[in-house]
Tab-separated table of C-alpha atoms and ligand atoms in Angstrom:
chain	number	residue	atom	x	y	z
X	1	MET	CA	-9.046	-2.461	17.427
X	2	GLU	CA	-8.218	0.424	15.106
X	3	GLU	CA	-5.864	1.960	17.681
X	4	ASP	CA	-4.118	-1.383	18.321
X	5	VAL	CA	-3.257	-1.704	14.654
X	6	LYS	CA	-2.199	1.935	14.431
X	7	GLU	CA	0.320	1.458	17.219
X	8	ARG	CA	2.160	-1.112	15.120
X	9	ILE	CA	2.891	1.460	12.413
X	10	ASP	CA	6.368	2.993	12.312
X	11	LEU	CA	5.408	6.653	11.966
X	12	THR	CA	8.823	7.580	10.578
X	13	ARG	CA	8.349	5.328	7.539
X	14	VAL	CA	4.811	5.837	6.299
X	15	PRO	CA	4.391	6.106	2.527
X	16	ASN	CA	4.168	9.622	1.191
X	17	HIS	CA	1.714	8.667	-1.524
X	18	ILE	CA	-0.882	5.886	-1.504
X	19	ALA	CA	-2.979	4.986	-4.537
X	20	ILE	CA	-6.153	2.939	-4.203
X	21	ILE	CA	-8.296	1.054	-6.700
X	22	MET	CA	-11.618	1.239	-4.886
X	23	ASP	CA	-13.213	-1.935	-6.175
X	24	GLY	CA	-16.086	-4.198	-5.165
X	25	ASN	CA	-18.985	-1.784	-4.638
X	26	GLY	CA	-21.293	-3.637	-7.029
X	27	ARG	CA	-20.655	-7.072	-5.571
X	28	TRP	CA	-20.959	-5.742	-2.011
X	29	ALA	CA	-24.419	-4.391	-2.834
X	30	LYS	CA	-25.552	-7.509	-4.727
X	31	GLU	CA	-24.492	-9.694	-1.811
X	32	LYS	CA	-26.817	-7.633	0.382
X	33	GLY	CA	-29.663	-7.896	-2.109
X	34	HIS	CA	-29.422	-4.304	-3.352
X	35	ASP	CA	-28.613	-2.725	-6.691
X	36	ARG	CA	-25.083	-1.697	-7.619
X	37	LEU	CA	-25.620	1.998	-6.917
X	38	TYR	CA	-26.331	1.198	-3.268
X	39	GLY	CA	-22.753	-0.068	-3.125
X	40	HIS	CA	-21.389	3.097	-4.687
X	41	TYR	CA	-23.283	5.217	-2.147
X	42	HIS	CA	-21.777	3.258	0.710
X	43	GLY	CA	-18.344	3.545	-0.861
X	44	VAL	CA	-18.378	7.265	-0.102
X	45	GLU	CA	-18.219	6.556	3.630
X	46	SER	CA	-15.046	4.549	3.025
X	47	VAL	CA	-13.541	7.474	1.121
X	48	ARG	CA	-14.184	9.769	4.101
X	49	ASN	CA	-12.785	7.290	6.560
X	50	ILE	CA	-9.641	6.562	4.545
X	51	LEU	CA	-8.975	10.209	3.857
X	52	GLU	CA	-9.120	10.850	7.588
X	53	GLY	CA	-6.856	7.854	8.213
X	54	CYS	CA	-4.276	9.198	5.756
X	55	ALA	CA	-4.381	12.667	7.297
X	56	ASP	CA	-3.912	11.163	10.798
X	57	LEU	CA	-0.703	9.532	9.604
X	58	ASN	CA	0.469	12.619	7.713
X	59	ILE	CA	0.299	10.917	4.343
X	60	ARG	CA	0.521	13.821	1.935
X	61	TYR	CA	-0.907	12.249	-1.233
X	62	LEU	CA	-3.864	9.948	-1.730
X	63	THR	CA	-4.935	8.980	-5.249
X	64	LEU	CA	-8.319	7.292	-5.628
X	65	TYR	CA	-9.375	5.508	-8.806
X	66	ALA	CA	-13.016	6.529	-8.963
X	67	PHE	CA	-13.985	6.036	-12.608
X	68	SER	CA	-12.010	4.556	-15.477
X	69	THR	CA	-12.165	5.289	-19.200
X	70	GLU	CA	-13.561	1.771	-19.595
X	71	ASN	CA	-16.291	2.400	-17.001
X	72	TRP	CA	-18.128	4.566	-19.569
X	73	GLU	CA	-19.201	1.245	-21.120
X	74	ARG	CA	-21.308	0.366	-18.081
X	75	PRO	CA	-25.121	0.533	-18.234
X	76	LYS	CA	-26.379	4.087	-18.655
X	77	ASP	CA	-28.225	4.099	-15.301
X	78	GLU	CA	-25.118	3.179	-13.403
X	79	VAL	CA	-22.973	5.796	-15.167
X	80	GLU	CA	-25.586	8.486	-14.504
X	81	GLY	CA	-25.932	7.414	-10.900
X	82	LEU	CA	-22.172	7.585	-10.431
X	83	MET	CA	-21.977	11.074	-11.937
X	84	GLU	CA	-24.738	12.323	-9.654
X	85	LEU	CA	-23.061	10.750	-6.669
X	86	LEU	CA	-19.807	12.410	-7.622
X	87	VAL	CA	-21.372	15.855	-7.830
X	88	ASP	CA	-23.316	15.372	-4.633
X	89	THR	CA	-20.298	14.146	-2.709
X	90	ILE	CA	-18.010	16.898	-3.911
X	91	ARG	CA	-20.574	19.564	-3.055
X	92	LYS	CA	-20.916	18.168	0.471
X	93	GLU	CA	-17.220	17.603	1.091
X	94	VAL	CA	-15.572	20.836	-0.064
X	95	GLU	CA	-16.044	22.380	3.374
X	96	THR	CA	-14.332	19.425	5.055
X	97	LEU	CA	-11.497	19.560	2.532
X	98	ASN	CA	-10.945	23.220	3.321
X	99	LYS	CA	-11.192	22.684	7.058
X	100	ASN	CA	-8.465	20.060	6.838
X	101	ASN	CA	-6.270	21.940	4.368
X	102	ILE	CA	-6.719	19.313	1.648
X	103	LYS	CA	-6.208	20.292	-1.972
X	104	LEU	CA	-8.333	18.453	-4.507
X	105	HIS	CA	-6.835	17.407	-7.854
X	106	VAL	CA	-8.263	15.482	-10.766
X	107	ILE	CA	-6.437	13.302	-13.248
X	108	GLY	CA	-8.303	12.037	-16.292
X	109	ASP	CA	-10.159	13.205	-19.341
X	110	ILE	CA	-12.602	15.511	-17.580
X	111	ASP	CA	-13.888	16.908	-20.879
X	112	THR	CA	-15.781	13.626	-21.257
X	113	LEU	CA	-17.748	14.239	-18.032
X	114	PRO	CA	-21.273	15.631	-18.322
X	115	ALA	CA	-21.276	19.442	-18.047
X	116	PHE	CA	-22.908	19.528	-14.575
X	117	ALA	CA	-20.240	17.209	-13.192
X	118	LYS	CA	-17.393	19.052	-14.857
X	119	ASN	CA	-18.614	22.399	-13.543
X	120	GLU	CA	-19.000	21.180	-9.981
X	121	LEU	CA	-15.573	19.645	-10.122
X	122	GLU	CA	-13.928	22.772	-11.449
X	123	GLU	CA	-15.556	24.806	-8.713
X	124	ALA	CA	-14.246	22.420	-6.072
X	125	LEU	CA	-10.765	22.519	-7.597
X	126	ALA	CA	-10.780	26.311	-7.462
X	127	GLU	CA	-12.201	26.419	-3.931
X	128	THR	CA	-9.513	24.118	-2.554
X	129	SER	CA	-6.616	25.384	-4.666
X	130	GLN	CA	-5.021	27.330	-1.812
X	131	ASN	CA	-4.802	24.317	0.510
X	132	ASN	CA	-1.347	22.869	0.881
X	133	LYS	CA	-1.136	20.211	3.556
X	134	PHE	CA	-2.704	17.151	1.926
X	135	ASN	CA	-3.528	16.241	-1.652
X	136	LEU	CA	-6.531	14.222	-2.686
X	137	ILE	CA	-6.191	13.161	-6.304
X	138	LEU	CA	-9.286	11.750	-7.977
X	139	ALA	CA	-8.738	9.627	-11.060
X	140	LEU	CA	-11.882	10.298	-13.060
X	141	SER	CA	-12.460	9.153	-16.596
X	142	TYR	CA	-8.853	8.109	-16.232
X	143	SER	CA	-6.855	5.328	-17.768
X	144	SER	CA	-3.139	4.971	-18.039
X	145	ARG	CA	-3.197	4.248	-21.761
X	146	TRP	CA	-5.254	7.393	-22.355
X	147	GLU	CA	-2.745	9.357	-20.294
X	148	LEU	CA	0.277	7.931	-22.125
X	149	VAL	CA	-1.222	8.521	-25.575
X	150	ASN	CA	-2.007	12.068	-24.525
X	151	ALA	CA	1.544	12.587	-23.297
X	152	VAL	CA	3.013	11.243	-26.545
X	153	LYS	CA	0.745	13.521	-28.595
X	154	ASN	CA	1.828	16.576	-26.628
X	155	ILE	CA	5.484	15.637	-26.833
X	156	ALA	CA	5.126	15.231	-30.612
X	157	LEU	CA	3.445	18.631	-30.835
X	158	ASP	CA	6.256	20.296	-28.887
X	159	VAL	CA	8.862	18.630	-31.084
X	160	LYS	CA	6.988	19.736	-34.191
X	161	GLN	CA	6.852	23.316	-32.926
X	162	GLY	CA	10.558	23.246	-32.162
X	163	ASN	CA	10.154	23.560	-28.370
X	164	LEU	CA	11.700	20.167	-27.681
X	165	GLN	CA	14.518	18.167	-29.275
X	166	PRO	CA	13.947	14.383	-29.517
X	167	GLU	CA	17.462	13.705	-28.182
X	168	ASP	CA	16.625	15.722	-25.045
X	169	ILE	CA	13.670	13.525	-24.123
X	170	SER	CA	14.394	11.870	-20.778
X	171	GLN	CA	12.345	10.143	-18.117
X	172	ASP	CA	11.897	13.544	-16.489
X	173	THR	CA	10.514	14.931	-19.754
X	174	LEU	CA	7.952	12.158	-20.026
X	175	GLN	CA	7.063	12.548	-16.358
X	176	GLY	CA	6.388	16.225	-17.041
X	177	TYR	CA	3.775	15.366	-19.676
X	178	LEU	CA	1.805	12.980	-17.473
X	179	SER	CA	-1.287	14.161	-15.627
X	180	THR	CA	0.535	13.246	-12.422
X	181	SER	CA	3.527	15.511	-13.128
X	182	GLU	CA	3.093	17.448	-9.866
X	183	PHE	CA	2.964	14.368	-7.655
X	184	PRO	CA	5.587	11.915	-6.453
X	185	ASP	CA	5.029	8.310	-7.571
X	186	PRO	CA	2.881	6.222	-5.210
X	187	GLU	CA	4.909	3.948	-2.953
X	188	LEU	CA	1.937	1.774	-2.086
X	189	MET	CA	-0.971	0.694	-4.292
X	190	ILE	CA	-3.954	-0.980	-2.666
X	191	ARG	CA	-6.729	-2.788	-4.517
X	192	THR	CA	-9.802	-3.984	-2.684
X	193	SER	CA	-12.304	-6.717	-3.563
X	194	GLY	CA	-9.985	-9.617	-4.312
X	195	GLU	CA	-9.047	-8.770	-7.897
X	196	TYR	CA	-5.367	-9.047	-8.713
X	197	ARG	CA	-4.934	-6.578	-11.537
X	198	ILE	CA	-4.110	-2.963	-12.273
X	199	SER	CA	-7.030	-2.224	-14.665
X	200	ASN	CA	-5.243	0.534	-16.587
X	201	PHE	CA	-4.287	2.523	-13.478
X	202	LEU	CA	-0.996	4.480	-13.243
X	203	LEU	CA	0.969	1.893	-15.250
X	204	TYR	CA	4.037	4.106	-15.520
X	205	GLN	CA	3.890	5.619	-12.039
X	206	LEU	CA	3.534	2.270	-10.250
X	207	ALA	CA	6.849	0.974	-11.647
X	208	TYR	CA	8.300	0.500	-8.145
X	209	ALA	CA	5.208	0.693	-5.978
X	210	GLU	CA	4.496	-2.065	-3.491
X	211	LEU	CA	1.205	-3.725	-4.414
X	212	TYR	CA	-1.281	-4.800	-1.770
X	213	PHE	CA	-4.409	-6.762	-2.541
X	214	THR	CA	-7.199	-7.467	-0.090
X	215	SER	CA	-10.472	-9.330	-0.500
X	216	THR	CA	-12.313	-6.675	1.560
X	217	ARG	CA	-14.862	-4.909	-0.625
X	218	TRP	CA	-14.451	-1.157	-0.868
X	219	PRO	CA	-17.607	-0.242	1.145
X	220	ASP	CA	-16.209	-2.316	4.059
X	221	PHE	CA	-12.713	-0.842	3.843
X	222	ARG	CA	-11.840	1.258	6.910
X	223	LYS	CA	-8.813	2.799	8.613
X	224	GLU	CA	-7.824	-0.450	10.292
X	225	HIS	CA	-7.593	-2.109	6.853
X	226	LEU	CA	-5.494	0.796	5.619
X	227	TYR	CA	-3.224	0.460	8.636
X	228	GLU	CA	-2.802	-3.276	7.949
X	229	ALA	CA	-1.747	-2.451	4.399
X	230	ILE	CA	0.787	0.086	5.666
X	231	ILE	CA	2.218	-2.401	8.159
X	232	ASP	CA	2.559	-4.921	5.340
X	233	PHE	CA	4.287	-2.243	3.246
X	234	GLN	CA	6.705	-1.533	6.077
X	235	ASN	CA	7.721	-5.187	6.163
X	236	ARG	CA	8.697	-5.265	2.491
X	237	ARG	CA	12.260	-4.888	1.285
X	238	ARG	CA	12.295	-2.316	-1.489
X	239	ARG	CA	15.421	-3.142	-3.451
X	240	PHE	CA	14.953	-0.993	-6.572
X	241	GLY	CA	16.979	-3.513	-8.555
X	242	LYS	CA	19.834	-3.694	-6.063
X	243	THR	CA	20.937	-6.595	-3.857
X	244	ASP	CA	20.167	-7.078	-0.175
X	245	GLU	CA	23.858	-6.568	0.627
X	246	GLN	CA	23.880	-3.203	-1.105
X	247	LEU	CA	20.779	-2.128	0.795
X	248	HIS	CA	22.353	-3.240	4.053
X	249	ASN	CA	25.512	-1.234	3.342
X	250	GLN	CA	23.487	1.810	2.313
X	251	LEU	CA	21.575	1.640	5.574
X	252	GLN	CA	24.794	1.414	7.611
X	253	GLU	CA	26.339	4.338	5.751
X	254	SER	CA	23.298	6.530	6.253
X	255	SER	CA	23.206	5.724	9.974
X	256	MET	CA	26.855	6.815	10.297
X	257	HIS	CA	26.159	10.247	8.839
A	301	LIG	C1	-15.730	0.013	-8.054
A	301	LIG	O1	-16.686	-0.949	-7.784
A	301	LIG	C2	-16.302	1.361	-8.412
A	301	LIG	C3	-16.229	1.712	-9.828
A	301	LIG	C4	-15.600	1.031	-10.754
A	301	LIG	C5	-16.905	2.924	-10.234
A	301	LIG	P1	-17.363	-1.767	-8.938
A	301	LIG	O2	-18.535	-1.010	-9.431
A	301	LIG	O3	-16.363	-2.151	-9.981
A	301	LIG	O4	-17.858	-3.057	-8.175
A	301	LIG	P2	-17.686	-4.573	-8.633
A	301	LIG	O5	-16.229	-4.752	-8.944
A	301	LIG	O6	-18.535	-4.766	-9.832
A	301	LIG	O7	-18.125	-5.363	-7.458
A	302	LIG	C1	-11.278	-0.379	-11.786
A	302	LIG	O1	-12.324	-1.202	-11.394
A	302	LIG	C2	-11.748	1.039	-11.916
A	302	LIG	C3	-12.157	1.684	-10.683
A	302	LIG	C4	-12.093	1.209	-9.477
A	302	LIG	C5	-12.646	3.016	-10.841
A	302	LIG	P1	-13.168	-2.042	-12.442
A	302	LIG	O2	-14.156	-2.800	-11.662
A	302	LIG	O3	-13.678	-1.159	-13.517
A	302	LIG	O4	-12.042	-3.001	-13.072
A	302	LIG	P2	-12.187	-4.413	-13.767
A	302	LIG	O5	-13.210	-4.261	-14.840
A	302	LIG	O6	-12.613	-5.387	-12.735
A	302	LIG	O7	-10.820	-4.709	-14.278
A	303	LIG	MG1	-15.089	-3.670	-10.203
């Protein structure tokens, strides 16, 4: 089944960067008569599977929305459980990341994480810092509005200190102040669990991403679902504001060169 779907993917046109809002763990667990944390635990298996699926297709960047700024408002038990799960998972997975040449990155306000989580994370970042084939970017204590406010503050500081002239501020400047400055923008954004919203995720970076929504809950999401999303992506016409005729001509020109 998985292989059948994979064969339908055009390997020359896979997205370079996929971003995923991993949603639906709580409902998945409740539907099975368990507590929400049970869903989060099972979500880890999906992370492993999808990471492997991305590596198989040579997708260089995978960004996973793991914990939002707003998620701090959840019940204390759930937040604590999630932090422990994070630490546990990272500790167990560093070896696999290194074996597969995957560099771990974090975007988000990691100073708000409990010390034990922050320390573990920093260790994992250091231990995988030499890897250079794939990039796994965890959005942790992340929200786009936090990121943009932070960027504006730092731009203002640089202007104040005379390092930057307001008239020189361009899209590239702003890009350079975002926590994602080292990464290309995602071409495909997937959200699981049947919600049709962005929930404060990469608002600026998703400007021209193709959005894919599926009702599958995150703990059920596997490679074959990822492949379906990629096939859907490959059937979209990405116009970037241009007309179909222009795209057609561009394609002809590039095939002549
Ligand atoms: C996503 O699943 C994981 C996190 C936000 C940490 P949820 O916990 O949001 O699960 P639902 O959406 O309530 O089912
Ligand atoms: C978005 O999911 C955040 C993560 C997946 C980490 P939420 O479950 O927090 O989003 P809302 O509340 O449904 O918008
Ligand atoms: Mg949710």
